[in-house]
CSV table of C-alpha atoms in Angstrom, one decimal:
chain,number,residue,atom,x,y,z
A,17,UNK,CA,89.4,-221.1,5.6
A,18,UNK,CA,88.8,-217.5,4.6
A,19,UNK,CA,85.5,-216.4,3.3
A,20,UNK,CA,84.2,-213.6,1.2
A,21,UNK,CA,86.9,-210.9,0.6
A,22,UNK,CA,86.3,-207.4,-0.6
A,23,UNK,CA,88.9,-204.7,-0.5
A,24,UNK,CA,88.2,-201.3,1.2
A,25,UNK,CA,84.6,-202.0,2.2
A,26,UNK,CA,83.0,-200.7,5.4
A,27,UNK,CA,81.5,-203.2,7.8
A,28,UNK,CA,81.8,-204.5,11.4
A,29,UNK,CA,84.3,-206.6,13.3
A,30,UNK,CA,83.0,-208.9,16.0
A,31,UNK,CA,84.8,-210.8,18.7
A,32,UNK,CA,83.0,-213.7,20.2
A,33,UNK,CA,84.2,-216.0,22.9
A,34,UNK,CA,83.4,-219.8,23.1
A,35,UNK,CA,83.1,-220.1,26.8
A,36,UNK,CA,84.4,-223.4,28.2
A,37,UNK,CA,84.7,-223.4,32.0
A,38,UNK,CA,87.2,-226.3,32.1
A,39,UNK,CA,89.5,-224.8,29.4
A,40,UNK,CA,89.5,-221.4,31.0
A,41,UNK,CA,90.2,-222.8,34.5
A,42,UNK,CA,93.1,-224.9,33.3
A,43,UNK,CA,94.7,-222.3,31.1
A,44,UNK,CA,93.5,-218.8,32.2
A,45,UNK,CA,92.8,-218.3,28.5
A,46,UNK,CA,89.6,-218.0,26.5
A,47,UNK,CA,88.7,-219.1,23.0
A,48,UNK,CA,87.8,-216.2,20.7
A,49,UNK,CA,86.9,-215.7,17.1
A,50,UNK,CA,87.5,-212.4,15.3
A,51,UNK,CA,85.2,-212.1,12.4
A,52,UNK,CA,83.7,-209.6,10.0
A,53,UNK,CA,80.5,-208.7,8.4
A,54,UNK,CA,80.1,-206.4,5.4
A,55,UNK,CA,77.1,-204.8,7.1
A,56,UNK,CA,76.4,-202.3,9.9
A,57,UNK,CA,75.6,-202.8,13.5
A,58,UNK,CA,72.6,-205.1,13.2
A,59,UNK,CA,74.1,-207.2,10.4
A,60,UNK,CA,77.4,-207.6,12.4
A,61,UNK,CA,75.6,-208.7,15.5
A,62,UNK,CA,73.5,-211.2,13.5
A,63,UNK,CA,76.6,-212.6,11.8
A,64,UNK,CA,78.4,-213.1,15.1
A,65,UNK,CA,75.4,-215.0,16.6
A,66,UNK,CA,75.1,-217.3,13.5
A,67,UNK,CA,78.0,-219.2,15.0
A,68,UNK,CA,75.8,-220.6,17.8
A,69,UNK,CA,74.7,-223.4,15.5
A,70,UNK,CA,78.3,-224.4,14.7
A,71,UNK,CA,79.9,-224.2,18.1
A,72,UNK,CA,79.3,-226.7,21.0
A,73,UNK,CA,80.4,-224.1,23.6
A,74,UNK,CA,78.3,-221.2,24.9
A,75,UNK,CA,79.0,-218.2,22.8
A,76,UNK,CA,79.4,-214.7,24.2
A,77,UNK,CA,79.6,-211.5,22.1
A,78,UNK,CA,82.6,-209.8,23.7
A,79,UNK,CA,82.9,-206.8,21.4
A,80,UNK,CA,81.8,-205.4,18.0
A,81,UNK,CA,82.8,-202.2,16.3
A,82,UNK,CA,82.5,-200.4,13.0
A,83,UNK,CA,85.2,-200.1,10.4
A,84,UNK,CA,84.9,-197.5,7.6
A,85,UNK,CA,86.4,-198.0,4.2
A,86,UNK,CA,89.7,-196.1,3.8
A,87,UNK,CA,90.6,-196.8,7.5
A,88,UNK,CA,94.2,-196.6,8.6
A,89,UNK,CA,95.3,-200.2,9.4
A,90,UNK,CA,98.4,-200.1,11.7
A,91,UNK,CA,100.3,-202.8,9.9
A,92,UNK,CA,101.9,-203.0,7.5
A,93,UNK,CA,102.8,-199.4,8.1
A,94,UNK,CA,99.6,-197.3,7.8
A,95,UNK,CA,97.8,-199.4,5.1
A,96,UNK,CA,94.5,-198.0,4.0
A,97,UNK,CA,91.7,-200.5,4.1
A,98,UNK,CA,88.3,-201.6,5.2
A,99,UNK,CA,86.8,-204.3,7.4
A,100,UNK,CA,88.6,-207.2,5.6
A,101,UNK,CA,91.9,-205.6,6.0
A,102,UNK,CA,91.2,-204.8,9.7
A,103,UNK,CA,90.2,-208.5,10.3
A,104,UNK,CA,93.4,-209.7,8.7
A,105,UNK,CA,95.4,-207.2,10.8
A,106,UNK,CA,93.8,-208.5,14.0
A,107,UNK,CA,94.4,-212.1,13.1
A,108,UNK,CA,98.1,-211.3,12.4
A,109,UNK,CA,98.2,-209.5,15.7
A,110,UNK,CA,97.0,-212.7,17.5
A,111,UNK,CA,99.7,-214.7,15.7
A,112,UNK,CA,102.4,-212.1,16.5
A,113,UNK,CA,101.5,-212.5,20.2
A,114,UNK,CA,101.9,-216.2,19.7
A,115,UNK,CA,98.4,-217.0,20.9
A,116,UNK,CA,97.5,-220.5,19.6
A,117,UNK,CA,95.0,-221.3,17.0
A,118,UNK,CA,92.2,-223.4,18.4
A,119,UNK,CA,90.3,-226.0,16.4
A,120,UNK,CA,90.4,-226.3,12.6
A,121,UNK,CA,91.3,-223.3,10.4
A,122,UNK,CA,92.6,-220.0,11.4
A,123,UNK,CA,89.6,-218.3,12.9
A,124,UNK,CA,89.8,-219.2,16.6
A,125,UNK,CA,92.5,-218.2,19.1
A,126,UNK,CA,93.3,-219.0,22.7
A,127,UNK,CA,94.0,-215.6,24.3
A,128,UNK,CA,94.4,-214.3,27.8
A,129,UNK,CA,91.0,-214.2,29.6
A,130,UNK,CA,91.3,-210.5,30.3
A,131,UNK,CA,92.4,-209.4,26.8
A,132,UNK,CA,89.5,-207.0,26.5
A,133,UNK,CA,89.5,-205.6,30.0
A,134,UNK,CA,93.3,-205.2,30.5
A,135,UNK,CA,94.7,-202.9,27.9
A,136,UNK,CA,98.3,-204.1,28.8
A,137,UNK,CA,97.5,-207.6,27.3
A,138,UNK,CA,97.1,-206.3,23.8
A,139,UNK,CA,97.3,-202.5,23.5
A,140,UNK,CA,97.0,-202.7,19.8
A,141,UNK,CA,93.6,-204.3,20.0
A,142,UNK,CA,92.5,-201.8,22.7
A,143,UNK,CA,93.6,-199.0,20.4
A,144,UNK,CA,91.7,-200.3,17.4
A,145,UNK,CA,88.5,-200.7,19.4
A,146,UNK,CA,88.9,-197.3,21.0
A,147,UNK,CA,89.6,-195.6,17.7
A,148,UNK,CA,86.7,-197.2,15.8
A,149,UNK,CA,84.1,-194.9,14.4
A,150,UNK,CA,80.7,-194.9,15.9
A,151,UNK,CA,78.3,-196.9,13.9
A,152,UNK,CA,76.2,-193.9,13.0
A,153,UNK,CA,79.3,-192.0,11.7
A,154,UNK,CA,79.9,-194.5,8.8
A,155,UNK,CA,78.3,-192.7,5.9
A,156,UNK,CA,77.2,-195.8,4.0
A,157,UNK,CA,75.4,-197.2,7.1
A,158,UNK,CA,73.5,-193.9,7.3
A,159,UNK,CA,72.4,-194.3,3.7
A,160,UNK,CA,71.9,-198.0,3.5
A,161,UNK,CA,70.9,-198.9,7.1
A,162,UNK,CA,72.7,-201.4,9.3
A,163,UNK,CA,71.6,-204.7,7.7
A,164,UNK,CA,72.5,-204.1,4.0
A,165,UNK,CA,75.6,-205.6,2.4
A,166,UNK,CA,78.0,-202.8,1.7
A,167,UNK,CA,79.8,-204.6,-1.1
A,168,UNK,CA,76.7,-204.1,-3.4
A,169,UNK,CA,77.4,-200.3,-3.7
A,170,UNK,CA,78.2,-198.9,-7.1
A,171,UNK,CA,81.4,-196.9,-7.7
A,172,UNK,CA,79.1,-193.8,-7.7
A,173,UNK,CA,77.6,-194.7,-4.3
A,174,UNK,CA,81.1,-195.3,-2.9
A,175,UNK,CA,82.2,-191.9,-4.1
A,176,UNK,CA,79.1,-190.3,-2.5
A,177,UNK,CA,79.8,-192.1,0.8
A,178,UNK,CA,83.4,-191.0,0.9
A,179,UNK,CA,82.5,-187.4,0.0
A,180,UNK,CA,80.0,-187.4,2.9
A,181,UNK,CA,82.7,-187.9,5.5
A,182,UNK,CA,83.6,-185.0,7.7
């Protein structure tokens, strides 16, 4: 089930792993969730860690990174988007690699255990993470802080944020 969707909004992407020793030993795969928060660094970390109450496995924050609005999303061909569009792209990427959905819904995937340390496993994911802006480079985070919902900005504020980019 997909949650709150807002087009072209900045925010953060997080990748958490549900660590299960027996699953990993048997499959050489890990269970990950790719999620989003319409907030900056602090809000994204807090959102990722909220899953501890709904997951029986030990959770590990594997990666998190900023996404500005008007970001180039690699597929479909150079789409412009924000954090929601980036999350959808990354989910589609997992499906394209034929990595199985784990559990109910479409949020968790079984992926190679070295997906984040071996760039050959998923070069597209590595590129997205490497190309992500620094948290302090996202103009609206500078203005709002890192724990404010970016979807509450007015059209005027969005225009100011976009004009503030270098």
